[in-house]
């Protein structure tokens, strides 16, 4: 029998007012920490244990699968000092050196290591940002970026010890191939002499990352332990969603959790996004009869112009493939050559529109929805 309070208007009013003052229990678009983190208990335990060794970790997964949040969680639990640089935000080798040094200063105040900077072959310009209180670092334009990077990485090594190893995380590591054609060789030459750093190298382009670390002629061949991150186990995600939806969907939380996971196919980012919108509608528009459909429609409408701009930039072959994937249709219809389809799929995968687990699928279920409605 249902709780009698469920039919009591005064109880409902009180419950809704309380819910409106609550923080949305779902988070997406940034590093997810603390109570927002969806437990990957086994993966976190594995990384924490791995960090007790002197080895390096390579973590590969499609974009938005939560690898950055996972690593941040494990590092936080380890209590170790760390530096993280996203190579997608880097414009040159000199810029990489500057950002590494800037992150280094967050762990080591300038006053304590100022004397070590005198050993740099090119002294950086260092200033304090009055607004943020952080250190800004820059080098003279036109200087040899490789030399700067070597000096910075040697400084990081020198300041630490066997009993005080630092963790250095390079996110989207495959981008080194675009920064400088020989950067992989230069980086590997520096890293192989270091003993006081654990490197964690993250990447979302599986073919490029596999080539970097599994091809025998690559400088990074078997550099560290390879780990691939898949989608979250459904049962873990189901419990996570159910627990957090109960605040505004007391009797429907388990049903809604299943419907959300069915729609997003357990994709971490889009599951959090849809759940966040479902929760928000439940708080602000409790009269909605089907909150899942309403939330999906709201997201697709919000991003409609962005999807349209993306669509206009695809060529005819890409549009055909995306339409076929959106409708779960077969690609081998004879309309395009197999080699053409394969090449297009690889480009779409590299650009992040398509992912592959046991089959090719659209990365964004809301873009898929837009394609179906627009076709």
Coordinates of C-alpha atoms in Angstrom, one line a residue:
X1 CA 0.0 0.0 0.0
X2 CA 1.2 3.5 -0.8
X3 CA 2.2 5.8 2.0
X4 CA -0.9 7.8 2.9
X5 CA 1.3 11.0 2.9
X6 CA 1.5 10.6 -0.9
X7 CA -2.1 11.8 -1.1
X8 CA -1.9 14.6 1.4
X9 CA -1.7 18.1 -0.2
X10 CA -0.1 19.7 2.8
X11 CA 2.6 17.0 2.8
X12 CA 3.2 17.4 -0.9
X13 CA 3.5 21.2 -0.5
X14 CA 6.0 20.8 2.3
X15 CA 8.0 18.2 0.4
X16 CA 8.1 20.3 -2.8
X17 CA 9.2 23.5 -0.9
X18 CA 12.0 21.5 0.8
X19 CA 13.1 20.0 -2.6
X20 CA 13.2 23.4 -4.2
X21 CA 15.9 24.5 -1.7
X22 CA 18.0 21.4 -2.4
X23 CA 21.1 21.4 -4.6
X24 CA 20.8 19.4 -7.9
X25 CA 22.4 16.1 -7.1
X26 CA 23.8 15.6 -10.6
X27 CA 26.7 17.2 -12.2
X28 CA 28.2 17.1 -15.7
X29 CA 30.6 19.2 -17.9
X30 CA 33.4 19.5 -15.3
X31 CA 35.6 17.2 -13.2
X32 CA 33.1 15.4 -11.0
X33 CA 34.2 15.0 -7.3
X34 CA 32.9 14.2 -3.9
X35 CA 29.2 13.3 -3.7
X36 CA 28.7 13.9 -7.4
X37 CA 31.2 11.1 -8.3
X38 CA 29.6 7.9 -9.6
X39 CA 31.4 5.2 -7.9
X40 CA 33.8 3.2 -10.0
X41 CA 34.9 1.3 -7.0
X42 CA 37.1 -1.3 -8.8
X43 CA 38.7 1.2 -11.1
X44 CA 39.5 3.6 -8.2
X45 CA 40.9 0.8 -6.1
X46 CA 43.1 -0.4 -9.0
X47 CA 44.5 3.1 -9.7
X48 CA 45.2 3.7 -6.1
X49 CA 47.0 0.5 -5.8
X50 CA 48.9 1.1 -9.0
X51 CA 50.1 4.5 -7.7
X52 CA 52.0 2.6 -4.9
X53 CA 54.4 1.4 -7.5
X54 CA 57.0 3.3 -9.5
X55 CA 55.3 2.5 -12.8
X56 CA 53.2 4.6 -15.2
X57 CA 49.6 4.3 -16.2
X58 CA 48.0 4.8 -19.6
X59 CA 44.2 5.2 -19.5
X60 CA 42.2 5.1 -22.7
X61 CA 38.5 5.8 -23.1
X62 CA 36.1 7.7 -25.4
X63 CA 35.5 11.4 -24.4
X64 CA 33.2 12.1 -21.5
X65 CA 33.5 8.6 -20.0
X66 CA 34.7 10.1 -16.8
X67 CA 38.4 9.2 -17.0
X68 CA 39.6 12.6 -15.7
X69 CA 37.2 12.5 -12.8
X70 CA 38.2 8.9 -12.1
X71 CA 41.9 9.8 -11.9
X72 CA 41.2 12.9 -9.8
X73 CA 39.3 10.7 -7.4
X74 CA 42.1 8.2 -7.1
X75 CA 44.8 10.9 -6.7
X76 CA 42.7 12.6 -4.0
X77 CA 42.5 9.3 -2.1
X78 CA 46.2 8.8 -2.4
X79 CA 47.0 12.0 -0.7
X80 CA 49.9 12.6 -3.1
X81 CA 50.9 15.9 -4.8
X82 CA 50.0 16.0 -8.4
X83 CA 50.2 18.2 -11.5
X84 CA 47.6 17.9 -14.4
X85 CA 47.9 19.5 -17.8
X86 CA 45.4 19.0 -20.6
X87 CA 47.3 18.9 -23.9
X88 CA 44.2 20.0 -25.9
X89 CA 44.7 23.4 -24.3
X90 CA 48.4 23.6 -25.3
X91 CA 49.4 25.6 -28.3
X92 CA 53.2 24.9 -28.5
X93 CA 56.0 23.0 -26.7
X94 CA 57.0 26.3 -25.0
X95 CA 53.4 26.7 -23.8
X96 CA 53.5 23.2 -22.4
X97 CA 56.6 24.0 -20.4
X98 CA 55.0 27.2 -19.1
X99 CA 51.8 25.5 -18.0
X100 CA 53.7 22.6 -16.3
X101 CA 55.8 25.1 -14.4
X102 CA 52.7 27.1 -13.4
X103 CA 51.0 23.9 -12.1
X104 CA 54.3 23.0 -10.3
X105 CA 54.2 26.3 -8.4
X106 CA 50.8 25.3 -7.0
X107 CA 52.6 22.5 -5.2
X108 CA 55.8 24.3 -4.4
X109 CA 56.0 28.0 -3.4
X110 CA 58.4 30.0 -5.5
X111 CA 60.3 31.1 -2.4
X112 CA 61.4 27.5 -1.6
X113 CA 62.7 26.6 -5.0
X114 CA 63.8 30.0 -6.4
X115 CA 67.5 29.0 -6.3
X116 CA 66.8 26.0 -8.6
X117 CA 65.4 28.3 -11.3
X118 CA 68.9 29.7 -11.7
X119 CA 69.9 26.4 -13.4
X120 CA 67.4 27.0 -16.2
X121 CA 69.1 27.8 -19.5
X122 CA 66.4 30.4 -20.2
X123 CA 65.0 32.1 -17.1
X124 CA 61.1 32.3 -17.2
X125 CA 59.2 35.5 -16.4
X126 CA 57.1 34.9 -13.3
X127 CA 54.4 37.1 -11.9
X128 CA 51.5 36.8 -9.5
X129 CA 48.0 37.2 -10.8
X130 CA 46.4 39.8 -8.5
X131 CA 42.9 38.4 -9.1
X132 CA 43.5 34.7 -8.5
X133 CA 46.7 34.7 -6.4
X134 CA 48.2 32.1 -8.8
X135 CA 51.6 32.3 -10.5
X136 CA 51.7 33.3 -14.1
X137 CA 54.7 31.9 -16.1
X138 CA 55.9 32.9 -19.6
X139 CA 59.0 32.6 -21.7
X140 CA 60.5 34.8 -24.3
X141 CA 58.9 34.3 -27.7
X142 CA 60.9 32.3 -30.2
X143 CA 63.0 30.3 -27.7
X144 CA 63.6 26.6 -28.1
X145 CA 60.5 24.9 -26.5
X146 CA 62.2 21.5 -26.2
X147 CA 65.0 23.1 -24.0
X148 CA 62.4 24.8 -21.8
X149 CA 60.4 21.6 -21.4
X150 CA 63.5 19.6 -20.5
X151 CA 64.5 22.2 -17.8
X152 CA 61.0 22.2 -16.3
X153 CA 60.7 18.4 -16.2
X154 CA 64.1 18.1 -14.7
X155 CA 63.1 20.6 -12.0
X156 CA 60.0 18.5 -11.1
X157 CA 62.2 15.4 -10.8
X158 CA 64.9 17.2 -8.8
X159 CA 62.5 18.5 -6.1
X160 CA 61.0 15.1 -5.4
X161 CA 62.5 11.9 -4.0
X162 CA 61.8 8.2 -3.9
X163 CA 59.7 8.7 -0.7
X164 CA 58.0 11.7 -2.1
X165 CA 57.0 10.9 -5.7
X166 CA 54.7 13.4 -7.5
X167 CA 52.0 12.4 -9.9
X168 CA 52.0 14.1 -13.3
X169 CA 48.9 13.7 -15.4
X170 CA 48.8 14.5 -19.1
X171 CA 45.2 14.5 -20.3
X172 CA 44.5 14.0 -24.1
X173 CA 48.0 12.8 -24.5
X174 CA 47.6 11.9 -28.2
X175 CA 47.8 15.7 -28.9
X176 CA 51.6 15.6 -28.6
X177 CA 51.7 14.3 -32.1
X178 CA 50.2 17.6 -33.3
X179 CA 52.3 19.9 -31.1
X180 CA 55.6 18.8 -32.6
X181 CA 56.4 15.9 -34.9
X182 CA 59.3 14.8 -32.7
X183 CA 57.8 15.6 -29.3
X184 CA 57.1 12.0 -28.5
X185 CA 60.8 11.2 -28.8
X186 CA 61.9 14.2 -26.7
X187 CA 59.4 13.4 -24.0
X188 CA 60.3 9.8 -23.8
X189 CA 64.0 10.6 -23.6
X190 CA 63.4 12.9 -20.6
X191 CA 60.9 10.5 -18.8
X192 CA 63.1 7.4 -19.0
X193 CA 65.7 9.1 -16.8
X194 CA 63.2 10.1 -14.1
X195 CA 62.5 8.0 -10.9
X196 CA 60.5 10.4 -8.7
X197 CA 57.4 10.8 -10.9
X198 CA 54.4 8.6 -11.6
X199 CA 53.0 9.6 -15.0
X200 CA 49.3 9.0 -15.8
X201 CA 48.7 9.5 -19.5
X202 CA 45.0 9.9 -20.6
X203 CA 43.7 9.7 -24.1
X204 CA 40.3 9.7 -25.9
X205 CA 41.5 8.7 -29.4
X206 CA 41.8 5.0 -29.1
X207 CA 43.6 4.3 -32.4
X208 CA 46.1 7.1 -31.8
X209 CA 46.8 6.1 -28.2
X210 CA 47.1 2.5 -29.2
X211 CA 49.6 3.4 -31.9
X212 CA 51.6 5.5 -29.4
X213 CA 51.9 2.8 -26.8
X214 CA 51.5 -0.5 -28.7
X215 CA 53.4 0.1 -31.9
X216 CA 56.9 -1.4 -31.6
X217 CA 58.7 1.5 -33.3
X218 CA 57.0 4.1 -31.2
X219 CA 59.2 5.8 -28.5
X220 CA 56.5 5.1 -25.9
X221 CA 56.1 1.4 -26.8
X222 CA 55.1 -0.4 -23.6
X223 CA 55.9 2.7 -21.5
X224 CA 53.4 1.8 -18.8
X225 CA 50.4 -0.3 -17.8
X226 CA 47.5 0.0 -20.3
X227 CA 44.0 0.4 -18.9
X228 CA 40.8 0.9 -20.9
X229 CA 37.8 2.5 -19.3
X230 CA 34.4 1.3 -20.5
X231 CA 30.9 2.5 -19.6
X232 CA 29.8 2.4 -16.0
X233 CA 28.3 -0.9 -14.9
X234 CA 24.5 -0.5 -15.2
X235 CA 23.8 -1.8 -11.7
X236 CA 26.2 0.8 -10.1
X237 CA 24.7 3.6 -12.1
X238 CA 21.2 2.4 -11.4
X239 CA 21.7 2.6 -7.7
X240 CA 23.4 6.0 -8.0
X241 CA 20.5 7.4 -9.9
X242 CA 17.8 5.9 -7.8
X243 CA 19.3 7.2 -4.5
X244 CA 19.5 10.8 -5.9
X245 CA 16.1 10.9 -7.6
X246 CA 14.2 9.9 -4.5
X247 CA 14.3 13.4 -3.2
X248 CA 11.7 14.5 -5.7
X249 CA 10.4 11.2 -7.2
X250 CA 9.8 9.1 -4.1
X251 CA 7.9 6.3 -5.7
X252 CA 9.2 6.6 -9.3
X253 CA 12.9 6.9 -8.8
X254 CA 13.8 3.3 -9.7
X255 CA 11.6 3.4 -12.9
X256 CA 13.1 6.7 -13.9
X257 CA 16.6 5.4 -13.3
X258 CA 16.0 2.5 -15.7
X259 CA 14.5 4.8 -18.3
X260 CA 17.4 7.2 -18.2
X261 CA 20.0 4.4 -18.5
X262 CA 18.0 2.8 -21.4
X263 CA 18.1 6.1 -23.3
X264 CA 21.8 7.0 -22.6
X265 CA 23.1 3.5 -22.8
X266 CA 25.0 4.1 -19.5
X267 CA 27.1 6.8 -21.0
X268 CA 28.5 8.7 -17.9
X269 CA 28.3 12.3 -19.2
X270 CA 24.9 12.1 -20.9
X271 CA 23.4 10.1 -18.0
X272 CA 24.3 12.8 -15.6
X273 CA 23.0 15.4 -18.0
X274 CA 19.6 13.8 -18.5
X275 CA 19.3 12.9 -14.8
X276 CA 20.0 16.5 -13.9
X277 CA 17.3 17.8 -16.2
X278 CA 14.8 15.2 -15.0
X279 CA 15.5 16.2 -11.4
X280 CA 15.1 19.9 -12.3
X281 CA 11.8 19.3 -14.0
X282 CA 10.6 17.3 -11.1
X283 CA 11.3 20.2 -8.8
X284 CA 10.1 23.1 -10.9
X285 CA 7.3 21.4 -12.9
X286 CA 6.0 18.5 -10.8
X287 CA 2.8 18.4 -12.9
X288 CA 4.7 17.0 -15.9
X289 CA 3.4 13.6 -16.7
X290 CA 6.4 12.2 -18.5
X291 CA 9.6 13.9 -17.2
X292 CA 11.9 11.8 -19.3
X293 CA 10.4 13.0 -22.6
X294 CA 10.2 16.5 -21.3
X295 CA 13.9 16.5 -20.3
X296 CA 15.0 15.0 -23.6
X297 CA 13.0 17.6 -25.6
X298 CA 14.4 20.4 -23.4
X299 CA 18.0 19.3 -24.0
X300 CA 17.6 18.8 -27.8
X301 CA 15.9 22.2 -28.1
X302 CA 18.6 23.9 -26.1
X303 CA 21.4 22.5 -28.3
X304 CA 19.4 22.6 -31.5
X305 CA 21.3 25.5 -33.1
X306 CA 24.7 23.9 -32.2
X307 CA 23.6 20.6 -33.7
X308 CA 22.4 22.4 -36.9
X309 CA 25.8 24.1 -37.2
X310 CA 27.6 20.8 -36.8
X311 CA 25.3 19.2 -39.4
X312 CA 26.0 21.8 -42.0
X313 CA 29.7 21.1 -41.8
X314 CA 29.4 17.4 -42.5
X315 CA 29.9 16.1 -46.0
X316 CA 27.3 13.9 -47.7
X317 CA 28.9 10.6 -46.7
X318 CA 29.2 11.6 -43.1
X319 CA 25.6 12.8 -43.0
X320 CA 24.5 9.4 -44.5
X321 CA 26.5 7.4 -41.9
X322 CA 25.2 9.5 -39.0
X323 CA 21.6 9.1 -40.2
X324 CA 22.1 5.3 -40.6
X325 CA 23.6 5.0 -37.1
X326 CA 20.9 7.2 -35.6
X327 CA 18.2 4.9 -37.0
X328 CA 20.2 1.8 -36.1
X329 CA 20.3 0.9 -39.8
X330 CA 22.9 -1.2 -41.6
X331 CA 25.9 0.6 -43.2
X332 CA 26.7 -2.1 -45.7
X333 CA 23.8 -1.3 -48.1
X334 CA 25.9 -1.0 -51.3
X335 CA 25.3 2.7 -51.5
X336 CA 28.9 3.5 -50.5
X337 CA 32.1 1.4 -50.8
X338 CA 33.3 -0.4 -47.7
X339 CA 36.6 1.5 -47.7
X340 CA 34.8 4.9 -47.9
X341 CA 32.5 4.0 -45.0
X342 CA 35.4 2.7 -42.9
X343 CA 37.5 5.9 -43.5
X344 CA 34.5 8.1 -42.7
X345 CA 33.8 6.2 -39.5
X346 CA 37.4 6.6 -38.4
X347 CA 37.3 10.3 -39.0
X348 CA 34.0 10.7 -37.2
X349 CA 35.4 8.6 -34.3
X350 CA 38.5 10.8 -34.2
X351 CA 36.4 13.9 -34.1
X352 CA 34.3 12.5 -31.2
X353 CA 30.9 12.1 -33.0
X354 CA 31.1 8.3 -33.1
X355 CA 32.3 5.8 -30.5
X356 CA 33.0 2.1 -30.7
X357 CA 32.6 -0.5 -28.0
X358 CA 31.3 -3.7 -29.6
X359 CA 29.7 -1.7 -32.4
X360 CA 29.7 1.9 -33.8
X361 CA 27.2 4.3 -32.2
X362 CA 26.6 8.0 -32.0
X363 CA 28.4 9.5 -29.0
X364 CA 25.7 12.0 -28.1
X365 CA 22.2 10.5 -27.7
X366 CA 20.6 13.9 -27.9
X367 CA 22.3 14.6 -31.2
X368 CA 21.0 11.3 -32.3
X369 CA 17.5 12.4 -31.3
X370 CA 18.0 15.7 -33.3
X371 CA 19.1 13.8 -36.4
X372 CA 16.1 11.5 -36.2
X373 CA 13.7 14.4 -35.8
X374 CA 15.4 16.4 -38.6
X375 CA 15.5 13.5 -41.1

